Structure formats: C-alpha cells, structure tokens
Short mmCIF file of C-alpha atoms in Angstrom, two decimals:
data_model
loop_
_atom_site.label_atom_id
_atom_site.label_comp_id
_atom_site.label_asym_id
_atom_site.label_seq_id
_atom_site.Cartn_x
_atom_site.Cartn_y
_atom_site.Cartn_z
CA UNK I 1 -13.24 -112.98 -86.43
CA UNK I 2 -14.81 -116.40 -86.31
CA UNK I 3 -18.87 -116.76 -85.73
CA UNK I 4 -18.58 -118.87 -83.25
CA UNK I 5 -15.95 -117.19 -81.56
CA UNK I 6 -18.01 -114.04 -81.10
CA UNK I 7 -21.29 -115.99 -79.95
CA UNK I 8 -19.14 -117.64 -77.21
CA UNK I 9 -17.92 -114.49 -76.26
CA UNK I 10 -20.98 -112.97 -76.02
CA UNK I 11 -22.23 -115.87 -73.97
CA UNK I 12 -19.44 -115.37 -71.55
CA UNK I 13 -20.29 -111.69 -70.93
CA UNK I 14 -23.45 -112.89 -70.82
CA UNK I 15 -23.04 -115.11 -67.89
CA UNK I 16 -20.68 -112.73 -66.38
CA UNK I 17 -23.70 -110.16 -65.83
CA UNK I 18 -25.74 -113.06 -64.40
CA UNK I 19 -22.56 -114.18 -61.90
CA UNK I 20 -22.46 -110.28 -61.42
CA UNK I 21 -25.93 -110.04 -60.17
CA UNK I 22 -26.37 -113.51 -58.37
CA UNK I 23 -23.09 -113.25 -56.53
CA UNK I 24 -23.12 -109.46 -55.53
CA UNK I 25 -26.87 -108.98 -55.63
CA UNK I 26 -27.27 -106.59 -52.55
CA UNK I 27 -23.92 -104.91 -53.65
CA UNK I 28 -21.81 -104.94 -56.81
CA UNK I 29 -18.16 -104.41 -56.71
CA UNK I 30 -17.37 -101.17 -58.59
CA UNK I 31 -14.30 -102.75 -60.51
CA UNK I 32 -16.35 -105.74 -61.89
CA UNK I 33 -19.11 -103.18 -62.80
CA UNK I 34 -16.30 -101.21 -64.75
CA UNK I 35 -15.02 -104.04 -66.64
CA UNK I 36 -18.14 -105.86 -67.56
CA UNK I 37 -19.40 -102.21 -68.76
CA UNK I 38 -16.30 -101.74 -70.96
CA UNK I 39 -16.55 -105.10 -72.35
CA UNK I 40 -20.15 -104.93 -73.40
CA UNK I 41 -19.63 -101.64 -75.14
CA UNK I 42 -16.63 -102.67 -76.99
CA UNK I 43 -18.35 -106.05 -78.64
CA UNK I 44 -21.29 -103.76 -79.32
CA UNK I 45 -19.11 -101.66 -80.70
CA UNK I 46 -18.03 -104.39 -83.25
CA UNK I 47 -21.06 -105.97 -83.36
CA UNK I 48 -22.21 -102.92 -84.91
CA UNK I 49 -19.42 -102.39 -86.92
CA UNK I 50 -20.05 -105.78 -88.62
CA UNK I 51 -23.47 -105.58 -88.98
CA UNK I 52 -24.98 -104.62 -92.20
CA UNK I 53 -24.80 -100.81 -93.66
CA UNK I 54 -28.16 -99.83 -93.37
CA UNK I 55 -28.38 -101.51 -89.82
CA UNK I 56 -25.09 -99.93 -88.72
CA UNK I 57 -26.13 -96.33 -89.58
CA UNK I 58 -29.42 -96.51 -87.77
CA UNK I 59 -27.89 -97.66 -84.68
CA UNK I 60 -25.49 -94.86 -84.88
CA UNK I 61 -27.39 -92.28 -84.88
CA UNK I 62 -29.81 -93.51 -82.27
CA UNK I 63 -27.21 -93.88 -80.22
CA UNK I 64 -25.43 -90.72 -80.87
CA UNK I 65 -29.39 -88.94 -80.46
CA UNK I 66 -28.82 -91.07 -76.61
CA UNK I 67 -26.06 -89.51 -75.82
CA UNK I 68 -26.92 -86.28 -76.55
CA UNK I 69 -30.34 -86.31 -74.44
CA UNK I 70 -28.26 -87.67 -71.51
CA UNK I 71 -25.47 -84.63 -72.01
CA UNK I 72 -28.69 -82.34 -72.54
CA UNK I 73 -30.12 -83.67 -69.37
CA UNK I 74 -27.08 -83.64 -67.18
CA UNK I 75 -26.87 -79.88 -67.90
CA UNK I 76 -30.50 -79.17 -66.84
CA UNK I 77 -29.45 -81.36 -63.63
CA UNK I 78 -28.61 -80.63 -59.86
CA UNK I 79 -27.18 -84.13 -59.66
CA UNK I 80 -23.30 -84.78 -59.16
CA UNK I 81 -21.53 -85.47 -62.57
CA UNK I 82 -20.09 -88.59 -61.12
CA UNK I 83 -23.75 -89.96 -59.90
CA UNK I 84 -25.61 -88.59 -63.43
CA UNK I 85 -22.68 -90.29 -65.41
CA UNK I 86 -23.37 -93.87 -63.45
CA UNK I 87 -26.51 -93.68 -63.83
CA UNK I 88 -27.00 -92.90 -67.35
CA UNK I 89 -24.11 -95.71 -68.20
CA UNK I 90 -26.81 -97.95 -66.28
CA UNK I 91 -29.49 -96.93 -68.36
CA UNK I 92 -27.45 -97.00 -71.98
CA UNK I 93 -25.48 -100.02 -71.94
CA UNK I 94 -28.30 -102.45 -72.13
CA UNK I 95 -29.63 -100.21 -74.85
CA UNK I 96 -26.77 -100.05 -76.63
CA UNK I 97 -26.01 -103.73 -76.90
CA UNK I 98 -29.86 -104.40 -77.62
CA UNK I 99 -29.93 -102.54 -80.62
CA UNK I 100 -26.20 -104.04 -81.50
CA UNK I 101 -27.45 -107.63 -81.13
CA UNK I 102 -30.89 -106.30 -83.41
CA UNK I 103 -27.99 -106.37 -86.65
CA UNK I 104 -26.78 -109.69 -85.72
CA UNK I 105 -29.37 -112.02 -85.59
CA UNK I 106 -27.31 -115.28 -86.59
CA UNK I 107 -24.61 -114.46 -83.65
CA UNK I 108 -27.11 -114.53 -81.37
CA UNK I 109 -28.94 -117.61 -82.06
CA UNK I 110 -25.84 -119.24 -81.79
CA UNK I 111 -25.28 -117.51 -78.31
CA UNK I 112 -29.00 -118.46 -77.45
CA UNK I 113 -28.54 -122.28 -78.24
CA UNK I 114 -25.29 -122.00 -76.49
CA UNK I 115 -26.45 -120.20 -73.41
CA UNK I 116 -29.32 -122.44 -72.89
CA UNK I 117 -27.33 -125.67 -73.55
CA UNK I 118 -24.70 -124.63 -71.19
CA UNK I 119 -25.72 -121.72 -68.60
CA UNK I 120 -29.49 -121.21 -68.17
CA UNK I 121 -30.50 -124.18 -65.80
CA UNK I 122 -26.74 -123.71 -63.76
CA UNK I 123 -27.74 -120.31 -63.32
CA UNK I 124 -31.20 -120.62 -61.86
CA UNK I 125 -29.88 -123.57 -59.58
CA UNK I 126 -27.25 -120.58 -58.52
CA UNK I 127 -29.75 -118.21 -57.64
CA UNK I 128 -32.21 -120.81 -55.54
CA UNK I 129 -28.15 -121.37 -53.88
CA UNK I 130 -27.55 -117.77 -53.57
CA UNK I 131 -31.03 -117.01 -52.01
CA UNK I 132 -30.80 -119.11 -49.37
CA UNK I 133 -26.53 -118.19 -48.56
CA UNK I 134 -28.19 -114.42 -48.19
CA UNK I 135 -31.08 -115.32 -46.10
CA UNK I 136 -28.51 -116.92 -43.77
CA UNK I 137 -26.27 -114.24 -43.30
CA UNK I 138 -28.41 -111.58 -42.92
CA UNK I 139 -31.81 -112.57 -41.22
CA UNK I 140 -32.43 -111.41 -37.96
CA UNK I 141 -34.32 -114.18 -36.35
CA UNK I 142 -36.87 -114.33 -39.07
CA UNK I 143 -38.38 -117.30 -41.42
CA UNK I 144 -37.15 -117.88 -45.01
CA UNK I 145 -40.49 -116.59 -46.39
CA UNK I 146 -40.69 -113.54 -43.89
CA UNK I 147 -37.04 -112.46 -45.05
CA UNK I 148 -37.88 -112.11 -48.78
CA UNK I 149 -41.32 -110.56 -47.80
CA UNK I 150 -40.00 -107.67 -46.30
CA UNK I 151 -36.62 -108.06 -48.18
CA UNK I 152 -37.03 -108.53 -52.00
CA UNK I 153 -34.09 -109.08 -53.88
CA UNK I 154 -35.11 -107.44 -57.21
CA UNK I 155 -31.45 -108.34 -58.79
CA UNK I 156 -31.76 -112.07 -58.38
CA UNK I 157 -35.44 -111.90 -59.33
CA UNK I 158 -35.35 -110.24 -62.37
CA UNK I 159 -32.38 -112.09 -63.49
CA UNK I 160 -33.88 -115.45 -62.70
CA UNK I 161 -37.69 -113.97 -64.39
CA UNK I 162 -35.12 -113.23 -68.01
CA UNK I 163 -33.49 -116.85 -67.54
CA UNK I 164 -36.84 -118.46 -67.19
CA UNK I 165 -37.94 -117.32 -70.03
CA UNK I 166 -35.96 -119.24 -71.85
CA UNK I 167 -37.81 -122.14 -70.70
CA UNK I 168 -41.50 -121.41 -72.15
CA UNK I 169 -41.60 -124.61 -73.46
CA UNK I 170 -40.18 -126.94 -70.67
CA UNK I 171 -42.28 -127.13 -67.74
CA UNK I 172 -39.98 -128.65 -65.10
CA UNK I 173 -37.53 -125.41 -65.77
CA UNK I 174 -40.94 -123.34 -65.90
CA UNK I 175 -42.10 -124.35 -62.48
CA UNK I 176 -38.64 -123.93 -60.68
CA UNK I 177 -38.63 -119.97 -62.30
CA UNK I 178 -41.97 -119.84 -60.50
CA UNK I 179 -41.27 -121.42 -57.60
CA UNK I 180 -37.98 -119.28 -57.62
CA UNK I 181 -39.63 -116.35 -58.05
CA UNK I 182 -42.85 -117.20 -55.38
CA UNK I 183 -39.65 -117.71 -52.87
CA UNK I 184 -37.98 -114.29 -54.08
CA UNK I 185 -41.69 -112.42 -53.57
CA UNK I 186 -41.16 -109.70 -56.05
CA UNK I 187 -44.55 -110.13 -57.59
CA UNK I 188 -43.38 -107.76 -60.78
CA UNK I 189 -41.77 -111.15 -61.82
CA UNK I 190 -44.32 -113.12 -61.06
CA UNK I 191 -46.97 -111.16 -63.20
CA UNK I 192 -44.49 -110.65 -65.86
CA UNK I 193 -43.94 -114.46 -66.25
CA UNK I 194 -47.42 -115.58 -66.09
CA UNK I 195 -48.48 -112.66 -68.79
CA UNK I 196 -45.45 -113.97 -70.78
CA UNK I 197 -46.71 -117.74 -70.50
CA UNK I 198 -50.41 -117.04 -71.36
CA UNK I 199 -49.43 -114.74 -74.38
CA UNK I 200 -47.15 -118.00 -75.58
CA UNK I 201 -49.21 -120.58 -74.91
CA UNK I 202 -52.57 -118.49 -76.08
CA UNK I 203 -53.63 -120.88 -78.92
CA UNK I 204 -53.03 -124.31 -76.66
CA UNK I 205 -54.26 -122.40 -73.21
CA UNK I 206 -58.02 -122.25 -74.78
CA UNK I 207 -58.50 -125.52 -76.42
CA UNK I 208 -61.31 -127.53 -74.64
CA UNK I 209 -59.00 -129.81 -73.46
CA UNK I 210 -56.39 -127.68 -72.08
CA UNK I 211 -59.07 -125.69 -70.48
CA UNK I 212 -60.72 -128.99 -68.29
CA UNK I 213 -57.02 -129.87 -67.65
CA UNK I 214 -56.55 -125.58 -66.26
CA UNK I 215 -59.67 -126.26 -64.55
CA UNK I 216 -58.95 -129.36 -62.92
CA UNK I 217 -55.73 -128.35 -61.92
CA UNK I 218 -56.89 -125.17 -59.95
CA UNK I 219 -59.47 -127.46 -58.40
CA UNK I 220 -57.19 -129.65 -56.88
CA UNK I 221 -54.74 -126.40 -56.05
CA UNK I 222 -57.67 -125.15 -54.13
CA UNK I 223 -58.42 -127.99 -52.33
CA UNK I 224 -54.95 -128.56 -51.02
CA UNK I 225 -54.12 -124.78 -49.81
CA UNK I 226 -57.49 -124.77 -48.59
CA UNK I 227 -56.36 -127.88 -46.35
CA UNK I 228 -52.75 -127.05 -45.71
CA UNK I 229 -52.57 -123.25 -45.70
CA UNK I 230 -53.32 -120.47 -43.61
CA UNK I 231 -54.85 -118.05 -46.75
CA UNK I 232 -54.81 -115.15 -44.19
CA UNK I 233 -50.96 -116.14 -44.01
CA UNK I 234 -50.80 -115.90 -47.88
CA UNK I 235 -52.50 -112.68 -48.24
CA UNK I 236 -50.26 -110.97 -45.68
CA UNK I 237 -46.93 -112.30 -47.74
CA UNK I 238 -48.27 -112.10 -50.86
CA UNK I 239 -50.73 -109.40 -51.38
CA UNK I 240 -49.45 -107.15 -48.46
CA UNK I 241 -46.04 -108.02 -47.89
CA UNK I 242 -46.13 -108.67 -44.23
CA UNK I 243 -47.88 -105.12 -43.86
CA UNK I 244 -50.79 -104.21 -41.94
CA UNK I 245 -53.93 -104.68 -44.27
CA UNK I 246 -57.56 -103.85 -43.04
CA UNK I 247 -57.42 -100.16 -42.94
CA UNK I 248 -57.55 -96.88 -44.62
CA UNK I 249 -53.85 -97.55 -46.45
CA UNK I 250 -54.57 -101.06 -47.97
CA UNK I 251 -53.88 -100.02 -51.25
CA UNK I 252 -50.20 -98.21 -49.67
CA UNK I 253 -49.69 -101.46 -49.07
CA UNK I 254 -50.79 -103.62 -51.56
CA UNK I 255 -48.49 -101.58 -54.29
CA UNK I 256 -45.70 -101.64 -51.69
CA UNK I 257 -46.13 -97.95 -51.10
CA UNK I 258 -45.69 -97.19 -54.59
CA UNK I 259 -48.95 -95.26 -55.22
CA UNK I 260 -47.68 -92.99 -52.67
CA UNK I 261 -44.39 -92.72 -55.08
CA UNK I 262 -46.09 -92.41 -58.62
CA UNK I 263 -48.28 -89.58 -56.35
CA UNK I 264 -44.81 -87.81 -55.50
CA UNK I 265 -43.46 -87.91 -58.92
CA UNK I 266 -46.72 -87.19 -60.71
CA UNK I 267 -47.30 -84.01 -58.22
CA UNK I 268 -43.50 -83.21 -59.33
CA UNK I 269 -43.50 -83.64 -63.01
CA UNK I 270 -47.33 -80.62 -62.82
CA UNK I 271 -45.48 -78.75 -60.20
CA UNK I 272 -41.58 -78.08 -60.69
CA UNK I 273 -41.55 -78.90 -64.20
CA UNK I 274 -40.74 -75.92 -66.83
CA UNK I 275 -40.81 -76.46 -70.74
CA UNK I 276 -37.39 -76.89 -70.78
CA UNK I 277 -37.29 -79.97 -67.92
CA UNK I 278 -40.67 -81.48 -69.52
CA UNK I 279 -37.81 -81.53 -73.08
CA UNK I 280 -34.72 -82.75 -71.78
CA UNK I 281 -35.91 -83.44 -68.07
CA UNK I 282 -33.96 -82.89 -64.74
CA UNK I 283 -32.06 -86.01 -64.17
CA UNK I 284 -31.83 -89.07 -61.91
CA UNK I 285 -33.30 -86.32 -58.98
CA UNK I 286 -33.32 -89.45 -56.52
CA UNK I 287 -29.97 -89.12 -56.35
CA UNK I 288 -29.51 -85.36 -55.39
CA UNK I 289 -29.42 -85.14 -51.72
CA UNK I 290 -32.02 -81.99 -51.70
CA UNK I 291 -34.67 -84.43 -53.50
CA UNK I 292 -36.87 -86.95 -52.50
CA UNK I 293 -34.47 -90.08 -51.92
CA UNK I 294 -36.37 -93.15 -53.64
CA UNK I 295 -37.00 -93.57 -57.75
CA UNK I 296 -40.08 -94.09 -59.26
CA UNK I 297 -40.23 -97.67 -59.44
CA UNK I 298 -41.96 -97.27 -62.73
CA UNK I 299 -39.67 -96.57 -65.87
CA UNK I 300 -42.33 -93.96 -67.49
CA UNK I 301 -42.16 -91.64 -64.80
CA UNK I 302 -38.04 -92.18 -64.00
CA UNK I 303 -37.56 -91.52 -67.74
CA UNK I 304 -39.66 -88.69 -68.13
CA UNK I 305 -38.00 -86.81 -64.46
CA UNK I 306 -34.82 -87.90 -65.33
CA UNK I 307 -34.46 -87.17 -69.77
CA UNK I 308 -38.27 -85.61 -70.25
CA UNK I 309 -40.03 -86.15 -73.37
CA UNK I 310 -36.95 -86.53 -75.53
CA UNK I 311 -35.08 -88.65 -73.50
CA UNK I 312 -37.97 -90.93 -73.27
CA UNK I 313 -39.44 -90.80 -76.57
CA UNK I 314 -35.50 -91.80 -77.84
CA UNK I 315 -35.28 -94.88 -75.60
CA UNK I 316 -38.66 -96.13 -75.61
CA UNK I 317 -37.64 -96.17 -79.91
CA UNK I 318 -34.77 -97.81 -79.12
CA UNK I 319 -36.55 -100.72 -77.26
CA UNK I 320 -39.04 -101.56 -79.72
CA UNK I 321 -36.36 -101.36 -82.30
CA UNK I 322 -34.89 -104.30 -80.85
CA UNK I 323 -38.10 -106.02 -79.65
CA UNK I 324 -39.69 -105.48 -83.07
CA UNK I 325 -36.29 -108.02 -84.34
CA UNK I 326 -37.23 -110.73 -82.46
CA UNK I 327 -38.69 -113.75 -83.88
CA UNK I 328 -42.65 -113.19 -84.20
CA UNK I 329 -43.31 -116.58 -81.75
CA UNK I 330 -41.28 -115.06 -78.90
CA UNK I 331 -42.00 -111.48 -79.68
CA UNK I 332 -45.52 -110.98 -77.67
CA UNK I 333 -44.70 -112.81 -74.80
CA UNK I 334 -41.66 -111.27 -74.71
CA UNK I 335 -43.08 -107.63 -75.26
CA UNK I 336 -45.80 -108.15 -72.57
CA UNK I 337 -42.94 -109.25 -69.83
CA UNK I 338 -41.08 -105.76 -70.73
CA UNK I 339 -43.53 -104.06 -70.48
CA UNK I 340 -45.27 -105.57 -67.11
CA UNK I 341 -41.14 -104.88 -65.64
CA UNK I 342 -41.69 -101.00 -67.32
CA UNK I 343 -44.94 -100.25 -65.43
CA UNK I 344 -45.20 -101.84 -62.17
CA UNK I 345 -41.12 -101.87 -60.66
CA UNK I 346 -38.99 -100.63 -63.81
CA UNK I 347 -36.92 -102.91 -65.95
CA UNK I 348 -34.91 -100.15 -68.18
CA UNK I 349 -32.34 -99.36 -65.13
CA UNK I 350 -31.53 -103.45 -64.40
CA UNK I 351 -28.20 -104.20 -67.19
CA UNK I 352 -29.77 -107.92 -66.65
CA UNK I 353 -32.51 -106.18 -69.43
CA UNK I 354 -29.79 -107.46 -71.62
CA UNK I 355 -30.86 -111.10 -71.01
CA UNK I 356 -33.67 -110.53 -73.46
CA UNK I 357 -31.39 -110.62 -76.55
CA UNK I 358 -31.46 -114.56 -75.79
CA UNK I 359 -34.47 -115.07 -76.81
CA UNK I 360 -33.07 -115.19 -80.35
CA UNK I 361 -32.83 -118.47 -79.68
CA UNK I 362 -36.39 -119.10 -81.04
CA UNK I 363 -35.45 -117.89 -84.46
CA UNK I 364 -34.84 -121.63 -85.24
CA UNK I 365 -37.07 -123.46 -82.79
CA UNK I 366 -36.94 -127.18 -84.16
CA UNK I 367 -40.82 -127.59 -83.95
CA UNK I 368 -41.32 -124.88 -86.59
CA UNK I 369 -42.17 -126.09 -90.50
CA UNK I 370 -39.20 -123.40 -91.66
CA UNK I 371 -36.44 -124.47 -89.44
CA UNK I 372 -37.34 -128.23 -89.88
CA UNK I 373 -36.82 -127.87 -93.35
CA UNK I 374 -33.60 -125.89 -93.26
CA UNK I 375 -32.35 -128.91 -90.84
CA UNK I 376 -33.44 -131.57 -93.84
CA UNK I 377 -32.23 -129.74 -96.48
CA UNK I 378 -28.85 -129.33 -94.62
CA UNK I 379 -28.99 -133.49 -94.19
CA UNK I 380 -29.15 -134.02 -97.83
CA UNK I 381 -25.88 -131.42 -98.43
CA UNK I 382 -24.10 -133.03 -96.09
CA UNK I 383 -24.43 -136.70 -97.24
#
C-alpha cells in the first residue's frame, strides 16, 4: 500500500476523532464511536504489521500483556460487562495506536506535515465556532464566561490543548490555543500548555533579552488588567470557578472539589483494597451503581482502582514507549503536557490522547542542521 496513501488515511481518522469530539462534545453518537474505534484498530493493526520485526513483536506482546490485565480486572469487577468493556476500549485504543505509530515514524511525519498544512488551524477555528453554538443553546440566562466557568467542556479543551501544540513555534496560532483555552476555563490545559511552551522555548525564554522583553510584557499586562479588570472577578472565574472562596473550603474549591475526590479514592485504595485488587484492581468502580458515582480525575489513582499495580505499571510502559520515539526537540515539552493532563484532570481516558502522535512532525523541522541538509542533498539528486 502506498506511503502516502496510509499517511492520508491516518490523517483522515485523525480529523475524524477531532470532528468527533468538536461536533458531539457533550455527547458522542454511539455508532460514530463504533466505527471510528474499528477503524483505528484495524490501521494499527497494519501499521504494526508493517512495521519492522523487532518493533512488531514488542508491540504484540504489550498489547496482548493489555488485554490480559483488562480481562484480569473485569473478573475481579462488580461493573457490568457491557460498561467494563467500553471503558477499557476507551482506555486501549489510544494506546494501541500510540505504540503502532512508535514503528512508523516516516508515516507519520508525513501525516504530521499533512495534518498541519491542511487540518490544525480549521480545527481550532471549529472549536472557537463550536464553543460559542453550545453556549447558545444551552445557557440559562448566563454570560459567555460564566457558562464555561461552571460548565467546562473538557472534550473541546483537550482537543484544542493537543492541536495547539502543534503550533510551538507560531505565535499567532499559539495565542488563539490560549485564548481558546482561557475561554474554555479548564485550567488542566492551560497549565499543560504553558509547561509545554517554557520546556520548548527553555534555551530562548532565559536569554537577557528575551527575559527584559518577558518582563516588559507582564508590565504592561499588569497595567492594563489592573485598569480594565475587576481581579476579584478573575479570581472567582479563574482560581475558584464561580465558587464561594473566603472560607474554610477554599482549597475544595480551588481544585474544583477534587481534593475531596483523590481523599475518596485514596481512603478506598487503604480501606477496601485486598492483595488481589491492589494486582489486577477492581475496575472502572465509578461506573457500578453501588459505588461512588464520579472518577478520579487523576489517571494514577483511576488506573490503579480500576487495573491495580499491573494494569498500571503495563500502560504507564506503554506511554513512555511511545513518548520515548518522539523526536528529542518535541519530546520534553511534550512529556511535561502528558503528564500535567495525567495528574491534575486525567488524559489516558480522552481517545483525543491520540493527537500526540502528530507531533512527529518535528522529526524534520526545517530549522534543524540535519533536516536542512537532507533537503540540500535531495536538491542536488534531483537536478
């Protein structure tokens, strides 16, 4: 099958998920969600297939170890087959792919380049689009800015945070992914972005000039909200999410009640757990009825509830597999958005996670001494 071919292909599935998750971001259709699932599994299949022996086997058997930990874990479960089987294919299919794309690096600069070119500034003009077309229809009286604050729309956020990243080196694409994601409030993103920009940008960020131009900059910045803005206003949007602040539960609020959650899970991970669930774990047990009904929010604690030490030790593997193939100039900033996403909200169970295989793309950034001289050398072949 053609090169080219395949990286177009992969594009278009590609932009399907985005599509997926910009159209239907409050609620996917389950036929769309089958077909984009058994799409993305077959080309990993072949991608896999086609990728070299050595690479091939690995995958194989990391998958086939993944599938076993989710059997093993379904069996130690109280959750419905149907539910446990949903969520696990939520949780391997990114995976899956990822370490597919990890044998196949020249297919997916191609898809990068072509992604990019083609798809990546569309996409984030979709979502701004989208944002606003859901804020519409379901507000109830309330401003654009108090809608996302007590509404955040982690779909469109995390798929516009993977999209901007794409954009580390173009500012005018950099500061609509910010402003996007200021708009959207899920400050996950918004950490994740500006961790992933400083890593980048490390070596230019602290050069004397750079700094006065930093330091000017938040100068001005703080003269202007200082003027224009109500900072109590910010706070309460920003910081608190239109909660009450000033009491005994400002830091309830300031994670969004998640210190409450990690609390909950923590508490149930010392007190319910046996040897055998702290192995294979006890499944997704948000989803059984007789359980507390919200996740984590935080991917080490969901993993180690829902596949225990196994489970977790085999996909956390699997993810630096596939992060530890990326080009070393992407790689950090890349690493420290994961792993921002992993900690504070949870990136592992959001299929956009497979977004990060474009950053391939900077395997042959034109800036960079090797690729410049594979582009001359290909010059003088071609005349």
């Amino acid at each position: 099958m053609n090169q080219t071919f395949i990286s177009k292909t992969i594009a278009l599935l590609l932009t399907c998920r985005v599509v997926i998750d910009i159209v239907f971001s409050n609620q996917k259709p389950q036929l769309l969600v089958a077909l984009y699932t058994v799409s993305i599994l077959a080309m990993s299949a072949y991608l896999i297939l086609r990728s070299n022996i050595t690479a091939g086997r690995s995958n194989t058997i990391v998958i086939f170890l993944l599938m076993s930990a989710t059997l093993a874990s379904y069996l130690n479960s109280d959750v419905e087959f149907t539910e446990h089987i949903n969520f696990s294919l939520q949780v391997l299919t990114p995976i899956i792919f990822l370490l597919a794309c990890s044998g196949n690096k020249s297919t997916l600069v191609k898809t990068g380049h072509f992604f990019k070119a083609y798809i990546a500034a569309p996409a984030l003009m979709l979502i701004f689009i989208f944002s606003f077309l859901d804020y519409k229809q379901n507000n109830l009286g309330q401003s654009f800015f108090d809608y996302y604050a007590n509404k955040p729309n982690h779909a469109l956020a995390q798929t516009g945070l993977k999209i901007s990243l794409l954009f580390l080196e173009s500012t005018p694409f950099l500061i609509a992914g910010f402003v996007l994601l200021g708009l959207l409030n899920v400050r996950s993103t918004i950490l994740a972005l500006t961790f992933s920009i400083a890593i980048f940008h490390k070596t230019g960020l602290f050069k004397k000039r750079q700094l006065l131009k930093i330091f000017i900059f938040i100068i001005i910045a703080t003269i202007i909200i200082l003027a224009f803005v109500d900072i109590n206003q910010v706070l309460e949007r920003a910081v608190f999410k239109n909660r009450t602040s000033g009491n005994s539960e400002d830091l309830d609020n300031l994670s969004s009640g998640r210190s409450g959650i990690y609390a909950y899970y923590a508490n149930y991970l010392f007190d319910k757990f046996n040897f055998i669930d702290w192995i294979i774990g006890r499944g997704p047990i948000w989803l059984d009825p007789k359980e507390f009904h919200l996740s984590a929010h935080n991917d080490f604690l969901n993993l180690l509830v829902s596949y225990g030490i196994l489970g977790f030790t085999l996909i956390s593997y699997s993810y630096y597999k596939f992060f530890s193939s990326l080009p070393s100039r992407v790689r950090p900033a890349a690493t420290i958005c994961f792993i921002t996403l992993f900690l504070v909200n949870g990136v592992i169970f959001h299929q956009s996670t497979i977004l990060f295989c474009l950053l391939y793309i900077y395997v042959q950034h034109p800036k960079s001494k090797d690729s410049g001289s594979q582009m001359l050398r290909k010059k003088n072949i071609d005349r």
